[in-house]
PDB file of C-alpha atoms in Angstrom:
ATOM      1  CA  MET A   1     -70.043 113.303  -3.727  1.00  0.00           C
ATOM      2  CA  ASN A   2     -68.392 110.141  -3.349  1.00  0.00           C
ATOM      3  CA  LEU A   3     -70.729 107.142  -3.442  1.00  0.00           C
ATOM      4  CA  GLU A   4     -68.120 105.089  -0.908  1.00  0.00           C
ATOM      5  CA  VAL A   5     -68.653 107.991   1.439  1.00  0.00           C
ATOM      6  CA  THR A   6     -72.250 107.691   1.577  1.00  0.00           C
ATOM      7  CA  GLU A   7     -72.358 103.937   1.668  1.00  0.00           C
ATOM      8  CA  PHE A   8     -70.238 104.356   4.785  1.00  0.00           C
ATOM      9  CA  ILE A   9     -72.423 106.921   6.309  1.00  0.00           C
ATOM     10  CA  ASP A  10     -75.348 104.924   5.808  1.00  0.00           C
ATOM     11  CA  GLY A  11     -74.143 101.764   6.862  1.00  0.00           C
ATOM     12  CA  LEU A  12     -73.284 103.198  10.466  1.00  0.00           C
ATOM     13  CA  LYS A  13     -75.060 100.712  12.798  1.00  0.00           C
ATOM     14  CA  GLU A  14     -75.958 103.870  15.353  1.00  0.00           C
ATOM     15  CA  GLN A  15     -78.438 106.205  13.789  1.00  0.00           C
ATOM     16  CA  TRP A  16     -77.091 108.909  15.799  1.00  0.00           C
ATOM     17  CA  GLN A  17     -73.733 108.181  14.450  1.00  0.00           C
ATOM     18  CA  GLY A  18     -75.153 108.518  10.846  1.00  0.00           C
ATOM     19  CA  GLN A  19     -77.004 111.517  11.529  1.00  0.00           C
ATOM     20  CA  LEU A  20     -73.601 113.297  12.891  1.00  0.00           C
ATOM     21  CA  CYS A  21     -71.311 112.031  10.179  1.00  0.00           C
ATOM     22  CA  ALA A  22     -74.073 113.248   7.521  1.00  0.00           C
ATOM     23  CA  SER A  23     -74.015 116.800   9.174  1.00  0.00           C
ATOM     24  CA  LEU A  24     -70.211 116.846   9.429  1.00  0.00           C
ATOM     25  CA  ARG A  25     -70.109 115.982   5.996  1.00  0.00           C
ATOM     26  CA  GLU A  26     -72.685 119.068   5.003  1.00  0.00           C
ATOM     27  CA  THR A  27     -70.106 121.221   7.178  1.00  0.00           C
ATOM     28  CA  VAL A  28     -67.343 120.401   5.007  1.00  0.00           C
ATOM     29  CA  TYR A  29     -69.176 120.641   2.012  1.00  0.00           C
ATOM     30  CA  GLU A  30     -70.490 124.303   2.883  1.00  0.00           C
ATOM     31  CA  ALA A  31     -66.991 125.573   4.423  1.00  0.00           C
ATOM     32  CA  ILE A  32     -65.369 124.298   1.023  1.00  0.00           C
ATOM     33  CA  PRO A  33     -67.473 124.066  -2.014  1.00  0.00           C
ATOM     34  CA  ASP A  34     -65.047 122.479  -4.175  1.00  0.00           C
ATOM     35  CA  VAL A  35     -63.778 119.642  -1.596  1.00  0.00           C
ATOM     36  CA  GLN A  36     -63.046 116.326  -3.002  1.00  0.00           C
ATOM     37  CA  GLU A  37     -63.960 113.214  -0.726  1.00  0.00           C
ATOM     38  CA  ARG A  38     -62.932 109.646  -0.764  1.00  0.00           C
ATOM     39  CA  MET A  39     -62.384 106.963   1.672  1.00  0.00           C
ATOM     40  CA  GLN A  40     -58.999 106.270   2.714  1.00  0.00           C
ATOM     41  CA  TYR A  41     -58.191 103.988   5.665  1.00  0.00           C
ATOM     42  CA  LYS A  42     -61.795 103.024   6.003  1.00  0.00           C
ATOM     43  CA  LYS A  43     -62.607 106.725   6.963  1.00  0.00           C
ATOM     44  CA  PRO A  44     -64.164 109.576   4.815  1.00  0.00           C
ATOM     45  CA  HIS A  45     -61.106 112.184   4.050  1.00  0.00           C
ATOM     46  CA  PHE A  46     -62.188 115.601   2.655  1.00  0.00           C
ATOM     47  CA  LEU A  47     -59.336 117.006   0.503  1.00  0.00           C
ATOM     48  CA  LYS A  48     -58.727 120.611  -0.996  1.00  0.00           C
ATOM     49  CA  GLY A  49     -56.341 120.989  -3.776  1.00  0.00           C
ATOM     50  CA  GLY A  50     -54.971 117.444  -3.005  1.00  0.00           C
ATOM     51  CA  LYS A  51     -54.304 118.251   0.546  1.00  0.00           C
ATOM     52  CA  TYR A  52     -56.094 117.259   3.766  1.00  0.00           C
ATOM     53  CA  ALA A  53     -58.692 119.370   5.102  1.00  0.00           C
ATOM     54  CA  ALA A  54     -60.771 116.932   7.325  1.00  0.00           C
ATOM     55  CA  VAL A  55     -61.668 113.530   8.143  1.00  0.00           C
ATOM     56  CA  ILE A  56     -64.351 111.880  10.009  1.00  0.00           C
ATOM     57  CA  SER A  57     -63.865 108.547  11.811  1.00  0.00           C
ATOM     58  CA  THR A  58     -66.117 106.381  14.240  1.00  0.00           C
ATOM     59  CA  SER A  59     -65.723 104.363  17.122  1.00  0.00           C
ATOM     60  CA  LYS A  60     -67.870 102.448  19.657  1.00  0.00           C
ATOM     61  CA  ASP A  61     -69.281 105.540  21.291  1.00  0.00           C
ATOM     62  CA  ALA A  62     -68.019 108.573  19.194  1.00  0.00           C
ATOM     63  CA  VAL A  63     -67.465 110.369  16.130  1.00  0.00           C
ATOM     64  CA  SER A  64     -64.115 112.020  15.831  1.00  0.00           C
ATOM     65  CA  PHE A  65     -63.915 115.253  13.347  1.00  0.00           C
ATOM     66  CA  THR A  66     -60.396 116.046  12.598  1.00  0.00           C
ATOM     67  CA  ILE A  67     -59.524 119.601  10.951  1.00  0.00           C
ATOM     68  CA  PHE A  68     -56.155 119.790   9.159  1.00  0.00           C
ATOM     69  CA  ASN A  69     -53.793 122.827   8.886  1.00  0.00           C
ATOM     70  CA  THR A  70     -54.869 124.427  11.950  1.00  0.00           C
ATOM     71  CA  VAL A  71     -51.635 126.258  12.898  1.00  0.00           C
ATOM     72  CA  GLY A  72     -52.808 129.654  13.652  1.00  0.00           C
ATOM     73  CA  VAL A  73     -56.431 128.827  14.033  1.00  0.00           C
ATOM     74  CA  THR A  74     -58.149 129.393  17.510  1.00  0.00           C
ATOM     75  CA  LEU A  75     -60.187 126.495  18.408  1.00  0.00           C
ATOM     76  CA  PRO A  76     -63.126 125.921  21.073  1.00  0.00           C
ATOM     77  CA  GLU A  77     -62.733 123.652  24.023  1.00  0.00           C
ATOM     78  CA  GLY A  78     -62.695 120.140  23.181  1.00  0.00           C
ATOM     79  CA  PHE A  79     -60.387 120.134  20.257  1.00  0.00           C
ATOM     80  CA  ASP A  80     -57.097 118.448  20.833  1.00  0.00           C
ATOM     81  CA  GLY A  81     -53.873 117.179  18.849  1.00  0.00           C
ATOM     82  CA  PRO A  82     -50.740 118.271  17.619  1.00  0.00           C
ATOM     83  CA  PRO A  83     -50.537 122.141  16.228  1.00  0.00           C
ATOM     84  CA  GLU A  84     -51.140 121.007  12.512  1.00  0.00           C
ATOM     85  CA  ARG A  85     -54.555 118.939  13.305  1.00  0.00           C
ATOM     86  CA  LYS A  86     -56.925 119.247  15.738  1.00  0.00           C
ATOM     87  CA  THR A  87     -59.606 116.447  16.717  1.00  0.00           C
ATOM     88  CA  ILE A  88     -62.782 116.568  18.700  1.00  0.00           C
ATOM     89  CA  LYS A  89     -64.588 113.361  19.951  1.00  0.00           C
ATOM     90  CA  LEU A  90     -68.346 113.786  19.495  1.00  0.00           C
ATOM     91  CA  ARG A  91     -70.505 111.718  21.758  1.00  0.00           C
ATOM     92  CA  GLN A  92     -74.369 110.830  20.914  1.00  0.00           C
ATOM     93  CA  GLY A  93     -76.585 113.632  22.259  1.00  0.00           C
ATOM     94  CA  HIS A  94     -73.712 116.329  21.425  1.00  0.00           C
ATOM     95  CA  GLN A  95     -75.395 119.573  19.936  1.00  0.00           C
ATOM     96  CA  MET A  96     -72.946 120.467  17.089  1.00  0.00           C
ATOM     97  CA  ASP A  97     -72.691 124.209  16.084  1.00  0.00           C
ATOM     98  CA  SER A  98     -72.669 123.522  12.474  1.00  0.00           C
ATOM     99  CA  GLN A  99     -71.906 127.340  11.667  1.00  0.00           C
ATOM    100  CA  GLN A 100     -68.884 127.521  14.159  1.00  0.00           C
ATOM    101  CA  PHE A 101     -67.491 124.131  12.501  1.00  0.00           C
ATOM    102  CA  VAL A 102     -68.152 125.916   8.948  1.00  0.00           C
ATOM    103  CA  ALA A 103     -65.941 128.883   9.976  1.00  0.00           C
ATOM    104  CA  LEU A 104     -63.049 126.800  11.472  1.00  0.00           C
ATOM    105  CA  VAL A 105     -62.925 124.215   8.592  1.00  0.00           C
ATOM    106  CA  ARG A 106     -63.495 127.222   6.331  1.00  0.00           C
ATOM    107  CA  GLN A 107     -60.331 129.321   8.132  1.00  0.00           C
ATOM    108  CA  ALA A 108     -58.094 126.293   7.950  1.00  0.00           C
ATOM    109  CA  ALA A 109     -58.755 125.208   4.547  1.00  0.00           C
ATOM    110  CA  ALA A 110     -58.146 129.055   3.487  1.00  0.00           C
ATOM    111  CA  THR A 111     -54.344 128.505   3.016  1.00  0.00           C
ATOM    112  CA  LEU A 112     -54.536 124.921   1.549  1.00  0.00           C
TER     113      LEU A 112
END
């Protein structure tokens, strides 16, 4: 795991955001065991074979999770964006279905 990503997550002021980002990070690692991660544009980016697989970003009241390579992937309600990448905004109190997210990331990354 990348130390800069760890520091980013640990440095978040809102505890719920840190917990959610850590859970999303674990989700990506479960879906793509050989994932590479790095900080880019002040956000954790996750790559498979040098291509973007996912990114986490935070705002004042949300954590956004973007999955790349989503053409042909059926995503649940709440995801939005162009066909090649979809983003969901998660707010405090959101109960994330981590196994569903693992399956979605795994499916999207399968052809990277």
